[in-house]
PDB file of C-alpha atoms in Angstrom:
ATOM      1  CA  UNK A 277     -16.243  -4.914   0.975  1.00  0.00           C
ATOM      2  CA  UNK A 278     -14.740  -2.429  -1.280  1.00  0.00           C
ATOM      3  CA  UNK A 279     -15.005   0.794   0.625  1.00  0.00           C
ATOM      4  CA  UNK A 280     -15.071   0.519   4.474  1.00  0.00           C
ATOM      5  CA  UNK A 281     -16.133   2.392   7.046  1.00  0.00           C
ATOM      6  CA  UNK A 282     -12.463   4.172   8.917  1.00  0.00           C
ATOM      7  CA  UNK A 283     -11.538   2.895  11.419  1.00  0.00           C
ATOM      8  CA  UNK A 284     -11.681  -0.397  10.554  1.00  0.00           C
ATOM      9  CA  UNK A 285     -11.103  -3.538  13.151  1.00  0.00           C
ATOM     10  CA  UNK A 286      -7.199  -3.380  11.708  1.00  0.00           C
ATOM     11  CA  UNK A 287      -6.868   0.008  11.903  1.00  0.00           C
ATOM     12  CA  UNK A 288      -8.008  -0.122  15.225  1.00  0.00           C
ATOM     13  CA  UNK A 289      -6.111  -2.978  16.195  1.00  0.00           C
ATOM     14  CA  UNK A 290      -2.855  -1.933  15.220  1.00  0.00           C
ATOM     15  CA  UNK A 291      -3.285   1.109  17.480  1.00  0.00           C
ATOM     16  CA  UNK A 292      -3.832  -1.265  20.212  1.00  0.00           C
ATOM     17  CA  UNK A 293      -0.469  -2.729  19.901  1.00  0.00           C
ATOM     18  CA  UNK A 294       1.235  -0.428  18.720  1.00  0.00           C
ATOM     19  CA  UNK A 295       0.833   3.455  20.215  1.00  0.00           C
ATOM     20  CA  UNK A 296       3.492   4.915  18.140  1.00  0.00           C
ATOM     21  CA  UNK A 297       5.661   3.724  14.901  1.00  0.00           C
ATOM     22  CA  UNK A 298       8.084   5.230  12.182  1.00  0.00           C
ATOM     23  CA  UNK A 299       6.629   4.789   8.846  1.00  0.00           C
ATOM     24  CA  UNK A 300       9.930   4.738   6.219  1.00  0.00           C
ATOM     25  CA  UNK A 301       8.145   5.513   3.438  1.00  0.00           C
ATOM     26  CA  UNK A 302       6.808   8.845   1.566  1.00  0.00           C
ATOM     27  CA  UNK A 303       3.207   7.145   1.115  1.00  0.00           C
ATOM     28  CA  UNK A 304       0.618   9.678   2.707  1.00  0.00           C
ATOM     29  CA  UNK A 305      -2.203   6.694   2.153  1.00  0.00           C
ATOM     30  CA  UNK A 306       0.102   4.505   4.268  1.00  0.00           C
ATOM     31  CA  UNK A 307       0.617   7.147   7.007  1.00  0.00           C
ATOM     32  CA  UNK A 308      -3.460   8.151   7.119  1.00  0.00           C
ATOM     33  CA  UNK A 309      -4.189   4.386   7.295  1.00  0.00           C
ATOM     34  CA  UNK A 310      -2.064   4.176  10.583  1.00  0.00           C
ATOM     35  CA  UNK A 311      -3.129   7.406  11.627  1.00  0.00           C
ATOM     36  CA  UNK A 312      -7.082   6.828  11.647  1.00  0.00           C
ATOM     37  CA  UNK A 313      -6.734   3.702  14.076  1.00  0.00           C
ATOM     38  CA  UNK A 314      -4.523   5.868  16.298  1.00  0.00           C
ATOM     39  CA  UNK A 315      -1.444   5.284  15.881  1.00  0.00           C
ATOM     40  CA  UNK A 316       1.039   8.180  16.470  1.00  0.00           C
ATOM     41  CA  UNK A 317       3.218   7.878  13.060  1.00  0.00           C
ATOM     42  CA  UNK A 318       6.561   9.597  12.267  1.00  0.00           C
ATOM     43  CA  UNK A 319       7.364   9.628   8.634  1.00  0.00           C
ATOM     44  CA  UNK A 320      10.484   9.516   7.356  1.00  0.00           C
ATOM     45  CA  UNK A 321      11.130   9.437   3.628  1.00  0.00           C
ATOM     46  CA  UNK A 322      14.719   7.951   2.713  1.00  0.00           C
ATOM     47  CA  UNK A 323      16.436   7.651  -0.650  1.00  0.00           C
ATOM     48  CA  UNK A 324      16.064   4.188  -1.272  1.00  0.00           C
ATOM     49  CA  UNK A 325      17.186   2.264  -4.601  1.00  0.00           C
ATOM     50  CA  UNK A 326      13.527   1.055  -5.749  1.00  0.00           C
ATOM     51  CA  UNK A 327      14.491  -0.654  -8.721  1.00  0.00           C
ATOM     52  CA  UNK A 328      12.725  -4.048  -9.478  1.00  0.00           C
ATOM     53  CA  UNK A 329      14.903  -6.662  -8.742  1.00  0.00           C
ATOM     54  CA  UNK A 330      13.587 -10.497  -8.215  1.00  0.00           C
ATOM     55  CA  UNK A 331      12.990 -13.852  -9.587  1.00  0.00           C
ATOM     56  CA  UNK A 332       9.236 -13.134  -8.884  1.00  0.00           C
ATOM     57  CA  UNK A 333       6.724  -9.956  -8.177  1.00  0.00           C
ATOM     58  CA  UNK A 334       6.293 -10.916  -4.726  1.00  0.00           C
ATOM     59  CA  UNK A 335      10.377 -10.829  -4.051  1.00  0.00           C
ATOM     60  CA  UNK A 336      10.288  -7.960  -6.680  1.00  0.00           C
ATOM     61  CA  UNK A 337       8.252  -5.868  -4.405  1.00  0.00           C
ATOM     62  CA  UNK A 338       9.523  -7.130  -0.947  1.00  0.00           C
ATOM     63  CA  UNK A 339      13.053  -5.848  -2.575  1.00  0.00           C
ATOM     64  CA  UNK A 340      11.987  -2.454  -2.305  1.00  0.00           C
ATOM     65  CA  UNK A 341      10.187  -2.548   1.003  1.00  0.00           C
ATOM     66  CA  UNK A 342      13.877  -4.002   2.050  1.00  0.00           C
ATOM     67  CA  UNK A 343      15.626  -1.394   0.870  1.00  0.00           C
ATOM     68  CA  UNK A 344      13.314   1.429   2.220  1.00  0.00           C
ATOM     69  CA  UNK A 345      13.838  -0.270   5.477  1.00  0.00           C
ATOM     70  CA  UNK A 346      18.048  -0.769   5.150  1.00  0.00           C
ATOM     71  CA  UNK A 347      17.796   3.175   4.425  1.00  0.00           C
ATOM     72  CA  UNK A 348      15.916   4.181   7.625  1.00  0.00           C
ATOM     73  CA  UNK A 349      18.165   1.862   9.723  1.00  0.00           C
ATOM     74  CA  UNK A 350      21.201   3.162   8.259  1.00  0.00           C
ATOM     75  CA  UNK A 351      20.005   6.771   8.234  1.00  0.00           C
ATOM     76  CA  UNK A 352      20.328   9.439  11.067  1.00  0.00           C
ATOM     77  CA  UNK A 353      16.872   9.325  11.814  1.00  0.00           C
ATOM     78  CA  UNK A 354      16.745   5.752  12.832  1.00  0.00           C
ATOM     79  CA  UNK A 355      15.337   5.755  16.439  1.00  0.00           C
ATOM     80  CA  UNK A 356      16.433   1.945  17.574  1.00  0.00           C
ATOM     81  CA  UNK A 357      13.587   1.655  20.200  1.00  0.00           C
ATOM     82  CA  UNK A 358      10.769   2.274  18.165  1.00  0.00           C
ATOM     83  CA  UNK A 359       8.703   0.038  15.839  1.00  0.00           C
ATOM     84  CA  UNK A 360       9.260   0.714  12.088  1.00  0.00           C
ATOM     85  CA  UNK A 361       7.571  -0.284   9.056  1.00  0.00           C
ATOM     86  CA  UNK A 362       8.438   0.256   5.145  1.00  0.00           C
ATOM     87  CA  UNK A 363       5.838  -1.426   2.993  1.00  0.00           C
ATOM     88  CA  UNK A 364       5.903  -1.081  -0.876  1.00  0.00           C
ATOM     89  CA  UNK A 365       2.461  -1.957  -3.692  1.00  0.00           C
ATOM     90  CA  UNK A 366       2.628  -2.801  -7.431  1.00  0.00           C
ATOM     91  CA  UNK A 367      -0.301  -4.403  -9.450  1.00  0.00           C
ATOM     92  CA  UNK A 368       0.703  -7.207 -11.279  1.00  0.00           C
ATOM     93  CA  UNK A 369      -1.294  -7.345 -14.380  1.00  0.00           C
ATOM     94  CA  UNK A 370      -1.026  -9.768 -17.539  1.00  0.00           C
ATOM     95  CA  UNK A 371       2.204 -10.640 -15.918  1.00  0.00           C
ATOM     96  CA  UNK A 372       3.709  -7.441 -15.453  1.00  0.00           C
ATOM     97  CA  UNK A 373       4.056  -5.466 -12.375  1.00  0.00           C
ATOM     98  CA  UNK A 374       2.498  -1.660 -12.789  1.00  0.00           C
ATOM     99  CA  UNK A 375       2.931   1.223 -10.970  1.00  0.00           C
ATOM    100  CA  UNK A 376       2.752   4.666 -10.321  1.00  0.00           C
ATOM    101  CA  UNK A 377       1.795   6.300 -13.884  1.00  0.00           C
ATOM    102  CA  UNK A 378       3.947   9.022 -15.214  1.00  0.00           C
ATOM    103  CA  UNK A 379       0.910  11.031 -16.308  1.00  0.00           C
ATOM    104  CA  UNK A 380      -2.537  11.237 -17.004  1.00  0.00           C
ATOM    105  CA  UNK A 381      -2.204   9.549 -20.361  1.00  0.00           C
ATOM    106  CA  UNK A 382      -0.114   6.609 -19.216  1.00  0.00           C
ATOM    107  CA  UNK A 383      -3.339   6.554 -15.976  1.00  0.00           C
ATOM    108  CA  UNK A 384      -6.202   6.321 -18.806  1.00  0.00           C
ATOM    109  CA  UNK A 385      -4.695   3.669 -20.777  1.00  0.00           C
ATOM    110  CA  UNK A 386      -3.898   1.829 -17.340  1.00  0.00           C
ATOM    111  CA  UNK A 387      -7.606   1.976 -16.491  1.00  0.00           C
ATOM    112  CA  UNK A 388      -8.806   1.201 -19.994  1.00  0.00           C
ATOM    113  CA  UNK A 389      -6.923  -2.548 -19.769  1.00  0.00           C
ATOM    114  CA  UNK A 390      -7.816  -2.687 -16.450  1.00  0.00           C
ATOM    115  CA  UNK A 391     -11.610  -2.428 -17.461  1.00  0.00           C
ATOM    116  CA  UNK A 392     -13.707  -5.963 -17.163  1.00  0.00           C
ATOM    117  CA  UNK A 393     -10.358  -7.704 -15.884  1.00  0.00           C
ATOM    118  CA  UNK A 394      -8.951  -8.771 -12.401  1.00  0.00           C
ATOM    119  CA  UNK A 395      -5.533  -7.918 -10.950  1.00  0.00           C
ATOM    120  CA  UNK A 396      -3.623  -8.688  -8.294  1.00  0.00           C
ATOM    121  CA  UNK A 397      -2.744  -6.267  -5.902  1.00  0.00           C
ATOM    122  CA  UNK A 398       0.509  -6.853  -3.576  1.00  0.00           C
ATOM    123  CA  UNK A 399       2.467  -5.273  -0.769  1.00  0.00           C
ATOM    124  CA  UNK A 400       5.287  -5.819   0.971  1.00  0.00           C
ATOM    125  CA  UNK A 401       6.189  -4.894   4.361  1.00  0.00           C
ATOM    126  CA  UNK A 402       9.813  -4.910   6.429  1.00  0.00           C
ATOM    127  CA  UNK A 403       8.960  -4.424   9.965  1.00  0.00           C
ATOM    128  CA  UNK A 404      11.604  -3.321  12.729  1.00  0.00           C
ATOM    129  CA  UNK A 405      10.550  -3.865  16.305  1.00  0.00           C
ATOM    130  CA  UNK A 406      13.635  -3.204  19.153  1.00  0.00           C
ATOM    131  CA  UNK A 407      14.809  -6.518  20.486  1.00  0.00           C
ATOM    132  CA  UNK A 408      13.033  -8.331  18.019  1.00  0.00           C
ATOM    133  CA  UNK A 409      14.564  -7.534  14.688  1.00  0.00           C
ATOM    134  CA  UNK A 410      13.084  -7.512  11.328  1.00  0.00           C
ATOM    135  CA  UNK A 411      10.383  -8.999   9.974  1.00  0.00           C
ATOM    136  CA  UNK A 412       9.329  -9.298   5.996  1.00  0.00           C
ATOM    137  CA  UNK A 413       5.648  -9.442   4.886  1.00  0.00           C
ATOM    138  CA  UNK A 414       3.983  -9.750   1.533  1.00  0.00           C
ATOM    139  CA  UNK A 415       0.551 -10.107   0.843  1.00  0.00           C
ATOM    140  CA  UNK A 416      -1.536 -10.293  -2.452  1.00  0.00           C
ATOM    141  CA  UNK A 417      -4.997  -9.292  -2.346  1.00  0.00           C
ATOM    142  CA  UNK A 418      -7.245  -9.560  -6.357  1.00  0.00           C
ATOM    143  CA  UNK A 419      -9.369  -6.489  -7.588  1.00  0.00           C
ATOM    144  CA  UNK A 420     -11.837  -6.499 -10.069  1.00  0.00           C
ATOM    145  CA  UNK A 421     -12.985  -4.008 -12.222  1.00  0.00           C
ATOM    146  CA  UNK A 422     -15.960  -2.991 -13.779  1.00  0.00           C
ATOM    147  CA  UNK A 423     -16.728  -2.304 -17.424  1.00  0.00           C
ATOM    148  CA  UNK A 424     -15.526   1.148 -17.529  1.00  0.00           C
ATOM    149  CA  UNK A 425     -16.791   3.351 -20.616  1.00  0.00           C
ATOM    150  CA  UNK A 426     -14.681   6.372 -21.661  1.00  0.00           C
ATOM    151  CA  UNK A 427     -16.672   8.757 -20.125  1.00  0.00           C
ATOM    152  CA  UNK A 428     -16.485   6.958 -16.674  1.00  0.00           C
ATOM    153  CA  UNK A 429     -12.863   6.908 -16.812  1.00  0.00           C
ATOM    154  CA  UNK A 430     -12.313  10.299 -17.549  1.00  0.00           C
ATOM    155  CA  UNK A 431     -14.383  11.357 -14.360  1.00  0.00           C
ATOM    156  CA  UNK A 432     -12.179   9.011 -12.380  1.00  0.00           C
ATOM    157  CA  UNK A 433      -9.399  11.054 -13.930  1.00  0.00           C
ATOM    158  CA  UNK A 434     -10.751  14.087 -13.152  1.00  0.00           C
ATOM    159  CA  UNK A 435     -10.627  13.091  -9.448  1.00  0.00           C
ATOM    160  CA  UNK A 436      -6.868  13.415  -9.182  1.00  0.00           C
ATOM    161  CA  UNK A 437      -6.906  10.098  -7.844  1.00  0.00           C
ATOM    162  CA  UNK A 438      -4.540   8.410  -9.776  1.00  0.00           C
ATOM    163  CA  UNK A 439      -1.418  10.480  -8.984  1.00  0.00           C
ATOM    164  CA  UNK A 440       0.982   8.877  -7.331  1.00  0.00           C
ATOM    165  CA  UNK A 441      -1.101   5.624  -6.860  1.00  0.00           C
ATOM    166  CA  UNK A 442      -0.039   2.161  -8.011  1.00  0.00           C
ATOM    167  CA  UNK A 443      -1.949   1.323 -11.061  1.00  0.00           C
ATOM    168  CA  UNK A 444      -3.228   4.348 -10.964  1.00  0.00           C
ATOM    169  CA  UNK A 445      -6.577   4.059  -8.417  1.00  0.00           C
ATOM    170  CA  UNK A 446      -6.876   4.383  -5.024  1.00  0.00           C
ATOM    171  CA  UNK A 447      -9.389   2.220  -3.470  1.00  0.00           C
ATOM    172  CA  UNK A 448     -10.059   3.956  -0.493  1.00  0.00           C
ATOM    173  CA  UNK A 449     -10.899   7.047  -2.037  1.00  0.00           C
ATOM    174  CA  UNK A 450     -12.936   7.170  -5.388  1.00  0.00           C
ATOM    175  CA  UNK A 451     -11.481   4.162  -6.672  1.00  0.00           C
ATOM    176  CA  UNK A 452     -14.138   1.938  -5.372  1.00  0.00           C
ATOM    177  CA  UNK A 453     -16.650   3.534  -7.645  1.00  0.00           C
ATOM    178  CA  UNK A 454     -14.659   1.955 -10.937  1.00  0.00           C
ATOM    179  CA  UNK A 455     -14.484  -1.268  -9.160  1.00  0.00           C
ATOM    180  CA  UNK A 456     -16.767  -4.523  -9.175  1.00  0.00           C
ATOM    181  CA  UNK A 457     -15.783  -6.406  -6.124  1.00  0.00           C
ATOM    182  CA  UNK A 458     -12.143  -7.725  -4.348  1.00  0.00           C
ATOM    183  CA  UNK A 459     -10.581 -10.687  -3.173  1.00  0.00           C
ATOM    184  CA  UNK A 460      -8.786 -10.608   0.354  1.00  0.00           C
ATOM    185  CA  UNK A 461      -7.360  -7.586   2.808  1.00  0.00           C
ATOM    186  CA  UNK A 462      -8.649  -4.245   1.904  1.00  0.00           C
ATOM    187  CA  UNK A 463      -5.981  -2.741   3.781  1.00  0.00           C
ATOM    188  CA  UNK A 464      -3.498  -4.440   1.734  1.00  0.00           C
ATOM    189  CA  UNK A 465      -5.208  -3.076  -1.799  1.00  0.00           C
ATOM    190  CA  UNK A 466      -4.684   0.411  -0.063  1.00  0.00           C
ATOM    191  CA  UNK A 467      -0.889  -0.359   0.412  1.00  0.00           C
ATOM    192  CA  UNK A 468      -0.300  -1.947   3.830  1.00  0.00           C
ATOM    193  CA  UNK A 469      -0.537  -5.831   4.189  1.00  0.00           C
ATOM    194  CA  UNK A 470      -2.181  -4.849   7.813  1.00  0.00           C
ATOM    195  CA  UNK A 471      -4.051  -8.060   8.599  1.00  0.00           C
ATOM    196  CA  UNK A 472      -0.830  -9.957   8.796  1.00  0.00           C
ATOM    197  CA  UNK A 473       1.424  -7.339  10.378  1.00  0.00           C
ATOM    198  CA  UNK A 474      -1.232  -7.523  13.214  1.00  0.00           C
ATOM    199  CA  UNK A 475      -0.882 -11.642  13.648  1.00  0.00           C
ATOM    200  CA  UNK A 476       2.572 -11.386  13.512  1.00  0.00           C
ATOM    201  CA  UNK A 477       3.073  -8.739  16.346  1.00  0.00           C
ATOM    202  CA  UNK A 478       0.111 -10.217  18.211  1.00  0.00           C
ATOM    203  CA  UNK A 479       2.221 -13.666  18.003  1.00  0.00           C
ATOM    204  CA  UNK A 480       5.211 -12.013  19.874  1.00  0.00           C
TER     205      UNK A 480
END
């Protein structure tokens, strides 16, 4: 389904097993997604490195979700006996990983290639949970778009949408207007690989 109805079974889920958690990253789409099932979320933006470093676009992208995570835990603000996540999306595209775009011109001709084509969507999680340790999750969910004319694209534009958003769409708000169908967790196109962070602390 490409736009769901909030709160969805994850959502409400992962307030189930978890009531509160510390979300190390700056993402307001990450924090609402927690938020809506819940979840009582304390947000604390470090300055991680988030360059690209990897042999592929999975480790590439788990890199920086490490090293959001390593910043938190090393930082003043780390609170040892709650549950933290850091979680970081790219698109990989025609073999290159995309994200954020610098400006509306750099957004259009993102959308514009993106038209008729699929992409892969992933994101990477580090999760901290006291007496447990960490935990590193990646997930890769496929999104494909419709034929986009001009026109559409500069309404989608218009929306604001793609500021700040990796490859420059955001599902879960107008971005599911531009798009034909997807392939996997919704939750993860939106920027939290959710699905599996619930197995995994439902497996503890």
């Amino acid at each position: 389904m490409i736009k769901i109805h909030e709160p969805s079974e994850e959502q409400l889920r992962f307030s189930f097993l978890i009531k509160e958690v510390v979300l190390a990253s700056k993402s307001e789409n990450r924090k609402a997604l927690l938020e809506k099932g819940g979840t009582r979320v304390i947000q604390v933006i470090t300055n991680a490195d988030e360059n690209k470093i990897g042999d592929s676009a999975e480790e590439k992208v788990l890199n920086i979700a490490k090293a959001k995570m390593d910043a938190y835990l090393n930082s003043p603000f780390f609170r040892p006996n709650m549950v933290a996540i850091s979680a970081d999306t790219m698109v990989l595209f025609s073999s290159s990983l995309i994200g954020k775009a610098k400006d509306r011109e750099e957004a259009k001709r993102m959308l514009e290639s993106f038209s008729s084509n699929e992409q892969k969507v992933i994101s990477a999680s580090c999760i901290y949970i006291p007496k447990k340790g960490l935990k590193h999750i990646t997930d890769t969910s496929a999104v494909i778009f419709k034929s986009l004319s001009d026109s559409e694209i500069e309404e989608y534009l218009d929306t604001g949408d793609w500021i700040e958003a990796a490859g420059a769409y955001r599902l879960q708000r107008n971005g599911y207007k531009i798009v034909d169908r997807i392939e996997g967790d919704w939750h993860n196109i939106v920027g939290l690989p959710l699905k599996k962070i619930n197995d995994y602390i439902s497996s503890l």
